Amino acid sequence: MSIMQRLGIADQVKAKGVTPELGQRVGNLVARGEAEIGVQQITELLPIAGVDFLGPLPDALQTKIGYATARLATAKQPEAASALVKFMSSEAALPVVKKMGMEPW
């Protein structure tokens, strides 16, 4: 709703808005026909069958979420963990990262 407030349409949307139950994705409501449009993180919308992803909101309305990696200091295979992190941030992984709705920083 904060995005709707920033757009100045919160009151109009609130009258017709549907809020999913805790743990439920907005895209599921759209896919089941319980809502006509949904606003949620791209990564949460893309894997839902029955949802047509129309595109991201303008940058001015975006809230960027950063993901990071970590490993247990006493990991049994620290080199493997480091290799995975290195791969996930490589050019080779970029097509899959973008396909899942994420962008590198």
mmCIF file of N, CA and C in Angstrom:
data_model
loop_
_atom_site.group_PDB
_atom_site.id
_atom_site.type_symbol
_atom_site.label_atom_id
_atom_site.label_comp_id
_atom_site.label_asym_id
_atom_site.label_seq_id
_atom_site.Cartn_x
_atom_site.Cartn_y
_atom_site.Cartn_z
ATOM 1 N N MET A 1 0.817 -1.203 0.000
ATOM 2 C CA MET A 1 0.000 0.000 0.000
ATOM 3 C C MET A 1 0.859 1.264 0.000
ATOM 4 N N SER A 2 2.099 1.156 0.477
ATOM 5 C CA SER A 2 2.937 2.356 0.490
ATOM 6 C C SER A 2 3.191 2.874 -0.924
ATOM 7 N N ILE A 3 3.295 1.975 -1.885
ATOM 8 C CA ILE A 3 3.471 2.405 -3.273
ATOM 9 C C ILE A 3 2.209 3.107 -3.753
ATOM 10 N N MET A 4 1.071 2.574 -3.406
ATOM 11 C CA MET A 4 -0.193 3.193 -3.814
ATOM 12 C C MET A 4 -0.318 4.585 -3.192
ATOM 13 N N GLN A 5 0.147 4.743 -1.964
ATOM 14 C CA GLN A 5 0.120 6.054 -1.318
ATOM 15 C C GLN A 5 1.031 7.027 -2.057
ATOM 16 N N ARG A 6 2.224 6.551 -2.443
ATOM 17 C CA ARG A 6 3.156 7.409 -3.177
ATOM 18 C C ARG A 6 2.593 7.820 -4.533
ATOM 19 N N LEU A 7 1.764 6.962 -5.118
ATOM 20 C CA LEU A 7 1.128 7.279 -6.397
ATOM 21 C C LEU A 7 -0.114 8.154 -6.228
ATOM 22 N N GLY A 8 -0.582 8.300 -4.971
ATOM 23 C CA GLY A 8 -1.757 9.104 -4.705
ATOM 24 C C GLY A 8 -3.065 8.386 -4.995
ATOM 25 N N ILE A 9 -3.043 7.058 -5.056
ATOM 26 C CA ILE A 9 -4.266 6.305 -5.376
ATOM 27 C C ILE A 9 -4.639 5.307 -4.284
ATOM 28 N N ALA A 10 -4.078 5.480 -3.106
ATOM 29 C CA ALA A 10 -4.306 4.512 -2.026
ATOM 30 C C ALA A 10 -5.787 4.370 -1.674
ATOM 31 N N ASP A 11 -6.505 5.477 -1.584
ATOM 32 C CA ASP A 11 -7.921 5.405 -1.208
ATOM 33 C C ASP A 11 -8.745 4.649 -2.251
ATOM 34 N N GLN A 12 -8.463 4.893 -3.526
ATOM 35 C CA GLN A 12 -9.198 4.209 -4.586
ATOM 36 C C GLN A 12 -8.886 2.716 -4.599
ATOM 37 N N VAL A 13 -7.634 2.374 -4.385
ATOM 38 C CA VAL A 13 -7.217 0.976 -4.398
ATOM 39 C C VAL A 13 -7.735 0.247 -3.158
ATOM 40 N N LYS A 14 -7.726 0.918 -2.039
ATOM 41 C CA LYS A 14 -8.153 0.299 -0.785
ATOM 42 C C LYS A 14 -9.588 -0.209 -0.866
ATOM 43 N N ALA A 15 -10.425 0.525 -1.569
ATOM 44 C CA ALA A 15 -11.827 0.132 -1.698
ATOM 45 C C ALA A 15 -11.988 -1.183 -2.446
ATOM 46 N N LYS A 16 -11.087 -1.470 -3.369
ATOM 47 C CA LYS A 16 -11.170 -2.691 -4.168
ATOM 48 C C LYS A 16 -10.069 -3.688 -3.832
ATOM 49 N N GLY A 17 -9.138 -3.282 -2.992
ATOM 50 C CA GLY A 17 -7.954 -4.091 -2.714
ATOM 51 C C GLY A 17 -8.244 -5.396 -1.996
ATOM 52 N N VAL A 18 -7.406 -6.361 -2.281
ATOM 53 C CA VAL A 18 -7.462 -7.663 -1.631
ATOM 54 C C VAL A 18 -6.095 -7.899 -1.014
ATOM 55 N N THR A 19 -6.060 -8.224 0.246
ATOM 56 C CA THR A 19 -4.797 -8.492 0.922
ATOM 57 C C THR A 19 -4.681 -9.989 1.164
ATOM 58 N N PRO A 20 -3.593 -10.594 0.698
ATOM 59 C CA PRO A 20 -3.439 -12.034 0.910
ATOM 60 C C PRO A 20 -3.203 -12.359 2.378
ATOM 61 N N GLU A 21 -3.533 -13.576 2.735
ATOM 62 C CA GLU A 21 -3.241 -14.037 4.085
ATOM 63 C C GLU A 21 -1.735 -14.103 4.274
ATOM 64 N N LEU A 22 -1.297 -14.048 5.504
ATOM 65 C CA LEU A 22 0.120 -14.118 5.827
ATOM 66 C C LEU A 22 0.749 -15.358 5.188
ATOM 67 N N GLY A 23 1.836 -15.169 4.475
ATOM 68 C CA GLY A 23 2.516 -16.277 3.821
ATOM 69 C C GLY A 23 2.008 -16.582 2.425
ATOM 70 N N GLN A 24 0.951 -15.941 2.001
ATOM 71 C CA GLN A 24 0.366 -16.153 0.683
ATOM 72 C C GLN A 24 0.925 -15.111 -0.285
ATOM 73 N N ARG A 25 1.267 -15.521 -1.477
ATOM 74 C CA ARG A 25 1.788 -14.593 -2.478
ATOM 75 C C ARG A 25 0.652 -13.869 -3.182
ATOM 76 N N VAL A 26 0.875 -12.600 -3.457
ATOM 77 C CA VAL A 26 -0.096 -11.795 -4.188
ATOM 78 C C VAL A 26 -0.399 -12.434 -5.537
ATOM 79 N N GLY A 27 0.637 -12.949 -6.192
ATOM 80 C CA GLY A 27 0.470 -13.573 -7.500
ATOM 81 C C GLY A 27 -0.503 -14.742 -7.483
ATOM 82 N N ASN A 28 -0.595 -15.454 -6.381
ATOM 83 C CA ASN A 28 -1.552 -16.565 -6.288
ATOM 84 C C ASN A 28 -2.985 -16.047 -6.347
ATOM 85 N N LEU A 29 -3.231 -14.902 -5.718
ATOM 86 C CA LEU A 29 -4.572 -14.306 -5.780
ATOM 87 C C LEU A 29 -4.913 -13.930 -7.218
ATOM 88 N N VAL A 30 -3.942 -13.373 -7.926
ATOM 89 C CA VAL A 30 -4.153 -12.997 -9.325
ATOM 90 C C VAL A 30 -4.395 -14.246 -10.168
ATOM 91 N N ALA A 31 -3.565 -15.264 -9.978
ATOM 92 C CA ALA A 31 -3.683 -16.497 -10.771
ATOM 93 C C ALA A 31 -5.032 -17.186 -10.560
ATOM 94 N N ARG A 32 -5.583 -17.089 -9.357
ATOM 95 C CA ARG A 32 -6.888 -17.712 -9.064
ATOM 96 C C ARG A 32 -8.055 -16.810 -9.446
ATOM 97 N N GLY A 33 -7.782 -15.609 -9.934
ATOM 98 C CA GLY A 33 -8.850 -14.695 -10.314
ATOM 99 C C GLY A 33 -9.460 -13.937 -9.156
ATOM 100 N N GLU A 34 -8.820 -13.968 -7.992
ATOM 101 C CA GLU A 34 -9.328 -13.249 -6.820
ATOM 102 C C GLU A 34 -8.897 -11.780 -6.819
ATOM 103 N N ALA A 35 -7.963 -11.436 -7.706
ATOM 104 C CA ALA A 35 -7.510 -10.054 -7.887
ATOM 105 C C ALA A 35 -7.153 -9.893 -9.359
ATOM 106 N N GLU A 36 -7.343 -8.708 -9.883
ATOM 107 C CA GLU A 36 -7.058 -8.464 -11.297
ATOM 108 C C GLU A 36 -5.621 -8.053 -11.542
ATOM 109 N N ILE A 37 -5.008 -7.438 -10.557
ATOM 110 C CA ILE A 37 -3.630 -6.967 -10.688
ATOM 111 C C ILE A 37 -2.950 -7.114 -9.335
ATOM 112 N N GLY A 38 -1.663 -7.365 -9.365
ATOM 113 C CA GLY A 38 -0.913 -7.511 -8.130
ATOM 114 C C GLY A 38 0.390 -6.743 -8.201
ATOM 115 N N VAL A 39 0.821 -6.255 -7.063
ATOM 116 C CA VAL A 39 2.103 -5.557 -6.949
ATOM 117 C C VAL A 39 2.908 -6.295 -5.890
ATOM 118 N N GLN A 40 4.020 -6.857 -6.316
ATOM 119 C CA GLN A 40 4.876 -7.620 -5.405
ATOM 120 C C GLN A 40 6.259 -7.711 -6.032
ATOM 121 N N GLN A 41 7.229 -8.224 -5.279
ATOM 122 C CA GLN A 41 8.572 -8.388 -5.819
ATOM 123 C C GLN A 41 8.520 -9.267 -7.065
ATOM 124 N N ILE A 42 9.326 -8.904 -8.051
ATOM 125 C CA ILE A 42 9.367 -9.652 -9.309
ATOM 126 C C ILE A 42 9.678 -11.119 -9.057
ATOM 127 N N THR A 43 10.618 -11.384 -8.173
ATOM 128 C CA THR A 43 11.012 -12.769 -7.896
ATOM 129 C C THR A 43 9.872 -13.585 -7.313
ATOM 130 N N GLU A 44 8.901 -12.923 -6.709
ATOM 131 C CA GLU A 44 7.746 -13.618 -6.141
ATOM 132 C C GLU A 44 6.653 -13.850 -7.180
ATOM 133 N N LEU A 45 6.634 -13.048 -8.234
ATOM 134 C CA LEU A 45 5.598 -13.182 -9.262
ATOM 135 C C LEU A 45 5.982 -14.155 -10.373
ATOM 136 N N LEU A 46 7.229 -14.131 -10.794
ATOM 137 C CA LEU A 46 7.648 -14.915 -11.963
ATOM 138 C C LEU A 46 7.363 -16.415 -11.882
ATOM 139 N N PRO A 47 7.550 -17.071 -10.750
ATOM 140 C CA PRO A 47 7.334 -18.525 -10.752
ATOM 141 C C PRO A 47 5.873 -18.975 -10.683
ATOM 142 N N ILE A 48 4.932 -18.062 -10.645
ATOM 143 C CA ILE A 48 3.535 -18.439 -10.461
ATOM 144 C C ILE A 48 2.846 -18.625 -11.813
ATOM 145 N N ALA A 49 2.388 -19.835 -12.058
ATOM 146 C CA ALA A 49 1.648 -20.125 -13.285
ATOM 147 C C ALA A 49 0.336 -19.363 -13.280
ATOM 148 N N GLY A 50 -0.028 -18.828 -14.439
ATOM 149 C CA GLY A 50 -1.281 -18.100 -14.552
ATOM 150 C C GLY A 50 -1.138 -16.606 -14.336
ATOM 151 N N VAL A 51 0.097 -16.131 -14.133
ATOM 152 C CA VAL A 51 0.359 -14.707 -13.951
ATOM 153 C C VAL A 51 1.139 -14.210 -15.158
ATOM 154 N N ASP A 52 0.700 -13.121 -15.744
ATOM 155 C CA ASP A 52 1.445 -12.462 -16.813
ATOM 156 C C ASP A 52 2.202 -11.300 -16.185
ATOM 157 N N PHE A 53 3.528 -11.422 -16.146
ATOM 158 C CA PHE A 53 4.358 -10.357 -15.597
ATOM 159 C C PHE A 53 4.408 -9.221 -16.614
ATOM 160 N N LEU A 54 3.956 -8.042 -16.217
ATOM 161 C CA LEU A 54 3.885 -6.910 -17.132
ATOM 162 C C LEU A 54 5.128 -6.046 -17.123
ATOM 163 N N GLY A 55 5.876 -6.078 -16.046
ATOM 164 C CA GLY A 55 7.101 -5.303 -15.974
ATOM 165 C C GLY A 55 7.274 -4.663 -14.615
ATOM 166 N N PRO A 56 8.462 -4.132 -14.386
ATOM 167 C CA PRO A 56 8.723 -3.486 -13.092
ATOM 168 C C PRO A 56 8.082 -2.106 -13.026
ATOM 169 N N LEU A 57 7.881 -1.648 -11.823
ATOM 170 C CA LEU A 57 7.434 -0.277 -11.609
ATOM 171 C C LEU A 57 8.601 0.661 -11.930
ATOM 172 N N PRO A 58 8.337 1.932 -12.168
ATOM 173 C CA PRO A 58 9.428 2.882 -12.422
ATOM 174 C C PRO A 58 10.430 2.908 -11.266
ATOM 175 N N ASP A 59 11.670 3.232 -11.581
ATOM 176 C CA ASP A 59 12.731 3.250 -10.568
ATOM 177 C C ASP A 59 12.376 4.091 -9.347
ATOM 178 N N ALA A 60 11.674 5.193 -9.554
ATOM 179 C CA ALA A 60 11.312 6.074 -8.439
ATOM 180 C C ALA A 60 10.419 5.371 -7.415
ATOM 181 N N LEU A 61 9.749 4.300 -7.833
ATOM 182 C CA LEU A 61 8.859 3.566 -6.927
ATOM 183 C C LEU A 61 9.485 2.286 -6.395
ATOM 184 N N GLN A 62 10.663 1.962 -6.867
ATOM 185 C CA GLN A 62 11.306 0.708 -6.477
ATOM 186 C C GLN A 62 11.898 0.786 -5.072
ATOM 187 N N THR A 63 11.837 -0.310 -4.391
ATOM 188 C CA THR A 63 12.560 -0.514 -3.147
ATOM 189 C C THR A 63 13.527 -1.649 -3.432
ATOM 190 N N LYS A 64 14.788 -1.354 -3.430
ATOM 191 C CA LYS A 64 15.796 -2.364 -3.758
ATOM 192 C C LYS A 64 16.039 -3.263 -2.553
ATOM 193 N N ILE A 65 16.117 -4.546 -2.830
ATOM 194 C CA ILE A 65 16.400 -5.541 -1.797
ATOM 195 C C ILE A 65 17.724 -6.190 -2.158
ATOM 196 N N GLY A 66 18.672 -6.119 -1.257
ATOM 197 C CA GLY A 66 19.975 -6.729 -1.500
ATOM 198 C C GLY A 66 20.048 -8.117 -0.885
ATOM 199 N N TYR A 67 20.615 -9.040 -1.624
ATOM 200 C CA TYR A 67 20.831 -10.387 -1.124
ATOM 201 C C TYR A 67 22.322 -10.578 -0.921
ATOM 202 N N ALA A 68 22.686 -11.283 0.094
ATOM 203 C CA ALA A 68 24.088 -11.534 0.400
ATOM 204 C C ALA A 68 24.265 -13.011 0.718
ATOM 205 N N THR A 69 25.497 -13.429 0.714
ATOM 206 C CA THR A 69 25.800 -14.822 1.047
ATOM 207 C C THR A 69 26.709 -14.867 2.268
ATOM 208 N N ALA A 70 26.633 -15.964 2.947
ATOM 209 C CA ALA A 70 27.484 -16.183 4.116
ATOM 210 C C ALA A 70 27.682 -17.686 4.270
ATOM 211 N N ARG A 71 28.705 -18.046 4.976
ATOM 212 C CA ARG A 71 28.909 -19.459 5.289
ATOM 213 C C ARG A 71 29.322 -19.566 6.742
ATOM 214 N N LEU A 72 29.077 -20.712 7.277
ATOM 215 C CA LEU A 72 29.466 -21.001 8.643
ATOM 216 C C LEU A 72 30.989 -20.934 8.745
ATOM 217 N N ALA A 73 31.501 -20.266 9.749
ATOM 218 C CA ALA A 73 32.951 -20.125 9.906
ATOM 219 C C ALA A 73 33.645 -21.484 10.014
ATOM 220 N N THR A 74 32.920 -22.473 10.493
ATOM 221 C CA THR A 74 33.508 -23.805 10.647
ATOM 222 C C THR A 74 33.007 -24.778 9.575
ATOM 223 N N ALA A 75 32.630 -24.232 8.427
ATOM 224 C CA ALA A 75 32.107 -25.076 7.343
ATOM 225 C C ALA A 75 33.101 -26.177 6.988
ATOM 226 N N LYS A 76 32.563 -27.343 6.681
ATOM 227 C CA LYS A 76 33.413 -28.487 6.335
ATOM 228 C C LYS A 76 34.042 -28.321 4.958
ATOM 229 N N GLN A 77 33.396 -27.551 4.075
ATOM 230 C CA GLN A 77 33.918 -27.344 2.727
ATOM 231 C C GLN A 77 33.901 -25.849 2.391
ATOM 232 N N PRO A 78 34.720 -25.048 3.057
ATOM 233 C CA PRO A 78 34.698 -23.609 2.822
ATOM 234 C C PRO A 78 35.073 -23.232 1.390
ATOM 235 N N GLU A 79 35.942 -23.994 0.766
ATOM 236 C CA GLU A 79 36.337 -23.694 -0.615
ATOM 237 C C GLU A 79 35.148 -23.878 -1.564
ATOM 238 N N ALA A 80 34.347 -24.907 -1.330
ATOM 239 C CA ALA A 80 33.173 -25.141 -2.167
ATOM 240 C C ALA A 80 32.161 -24.010 -1.987
ATOM 241 N N ALA A 81 31.980 -23.561 -0.761
ATOM 242 C CA ALA A 81 31.063 -22.450 -0.501
ATOM 243 C C ALA A 81 31.559 -21.184 -1.202
ATOM 244 N N SER A 82 32.838 -20.923 -1.112
ATOM 245 C CA SER A 82 33.409 -19.742 -1.780
ATOM 246 C C SER A 82 33.263 -19.846 -3.290
ATOM 247 N N ALA A 83 33.455 -21.041 -3.830
ATOM 248 C CA ALA A 83 33.307 -21.243 -5.279
ATOM 249 C C ALA A 83 31.867 -21.004 -5.717
ATOM 250 N N LEU A 84 30.910 -21.446 -4.914
ATOM 251 C CA LEU A 84 29.504 -21.223 -5.242
ATOM 252 C C LEU A 84 29.189 -19.726 -5.260
ATOM 253 N N VAL A 85 29.657 -19.005 -4.260
ATOM 254 C CA VAL A 85 29.418 -17.563 -4.197
ATOM 255 C C VAL A 85 30.063 -16.870 -5.396
ATOM 256 N N LYS A 86 31.277 -17.273 -5.726
ATOM 257 C CA LYS A 86 31.968 -16.679 -6.868
ATOM 258 C C LYS A 86 31.187 -16.941 -8.153
ATOM 259 N N PHE A 87 30.681 -18.167 -8.316
ATOM 260 C CA PHE A 87 29.902 -18.493 -9.511
ATOM 261 C C PHE A 87 28.609 -17.687 -9.565
ATOM 262 N N MET A 88 27.916 -17.584 -8.436
ATOM 263 C CA MET A 88 26.630 -16.886 -8.409
ATOM 264 C C MET A 88 26.765 -15.410 -8.776
ATOM 265 N N SER A 89 27.951 -14.845 -8.594
ATOM 266 C CA SER A 89 28.163 -13.444 -8.938
ATOM 267 C C SER A 89 28.940 -13.281 -10.247
ATOM 268 N N SER A 90 29.043 -14.361 -11.013
ATOM 269 C CA SER A 90 29.811 -14.330 -12.263
ATOM 270 C C SER A 90 28.927 -13.981 -13.462
ATOM 271 N N GLU A 91 29.570 -13.655 -14.563
ATOM 272 C CA GLU A 91 28.864 -13.390 -15.818
ATOM 273 C C GLU A 91 28.099 -14.629 -16.285
ATOM 274 N N ALA A 92 28.627 -15.815 -16.008
ATOM 275 C CA ALA A 92 27.984 -17.064 -16.434
ATOM 276 C C ALA A 92 26.620 -17.243 -15.777
ATOM 277 N N ALA A 93 26.462 -16.773 -14.554
ATOM 278 C CA ALA A 93 25.198 -16.929 -13.831
ATOM 279 C C ALA A 93 24.219 -15.807 -14.136
ATOM 280 N N LEU A 94 24.677 -14.738 -14.750
ATOM 281 C CA LEU A 94 23.853 -13.562 -14.977
ATOM 282 C C LEU A 94 22.542 -13.833 -15.716
ATOM 283 N N PRO A 95 22.522 -14.653 -16.778
ATOM 284 C CA PRO A 95 21.236 -14.914 -17.445
ATOM 285 C C PRO A 95 20.188 -15.538 -16.522
ATOM 286 N N VAL A 96 20.606 -16.444 -15.662
ATOM 287 C CA VAL A 96 19.660 -17.085 -14.741
ATOM 288 C C VAL A 96 19.222 -16.089 -13.671
ATOM 289 N N VAL A 97 20.158 -15.300 -13.190
ATOM 290 C CA VAL A 97 19.834 -14.282 -12.189
ATOM 291 C C VAL A 97 18.764 -13.337 -12.745
ATOM 292 N N LYS A 98 18.962 -12.863 -13.972
ATOM 293 C CA LYS A 98 17.990 -11.951 -14.587
ATOM 294 C C LYS A 98 16.668 -12.643 -14.887
ATOM 295 N N LYS A 99 16.726 -13.906 -15.294
ATOM 296 C CA LYS A 99 15.497 -14.653 -15.568
ATOM 297 C C LYS A 99 14.629 -14.771 -14.321
ATOM 298 N N MET A 100 15.276 -14.810 -13.166
ATOM 299 C CA MET A 100 14.546 -14.919 -11.908
ATOM 300 C C MET A 100 14.099 -13.561 -11.366
ATOM 301 N N GLY A 101 14.342 -12.496 -12.157
ATOM 302 C CA GLY A 101 13.855 -11.184 -11.772
ATOM 303 C C GLY A 101 14.798 -10.363 -10.927
ATOM 304 N N MET A 102 16.043 -10.779 -10.843
ATOM 305 C CA MET A 102 17.011 -10.047 -10.038
ATOM 306 C C MET A 102 18.005 -9.324 -10.944
ATOM 307 N N GLU A 103 18.615 -8.298 -10.410
ATOM 308 C CA GLU A 103 19.621 -7.531 -11.123
ATOM 309 C C GLU A 103 20.870 -7.446 -10.260
ATOM 310 N N PRO A 104 22.042 -7.574 -10.874
ATOM 311 C CA PRO A 104 23.268 -7.431 -10.078
ATOM 312 C C PRO A 104 23.480 -5.969 -9.691
ATOM 313 N N TRP A 105 24.154 -5.739 -8.592
ATOM 314 C CA TRP A 105 24.463 -4.384 -8.150
ATOM 315 C C TRP A 105 25.804 -4.006 -8.622
#
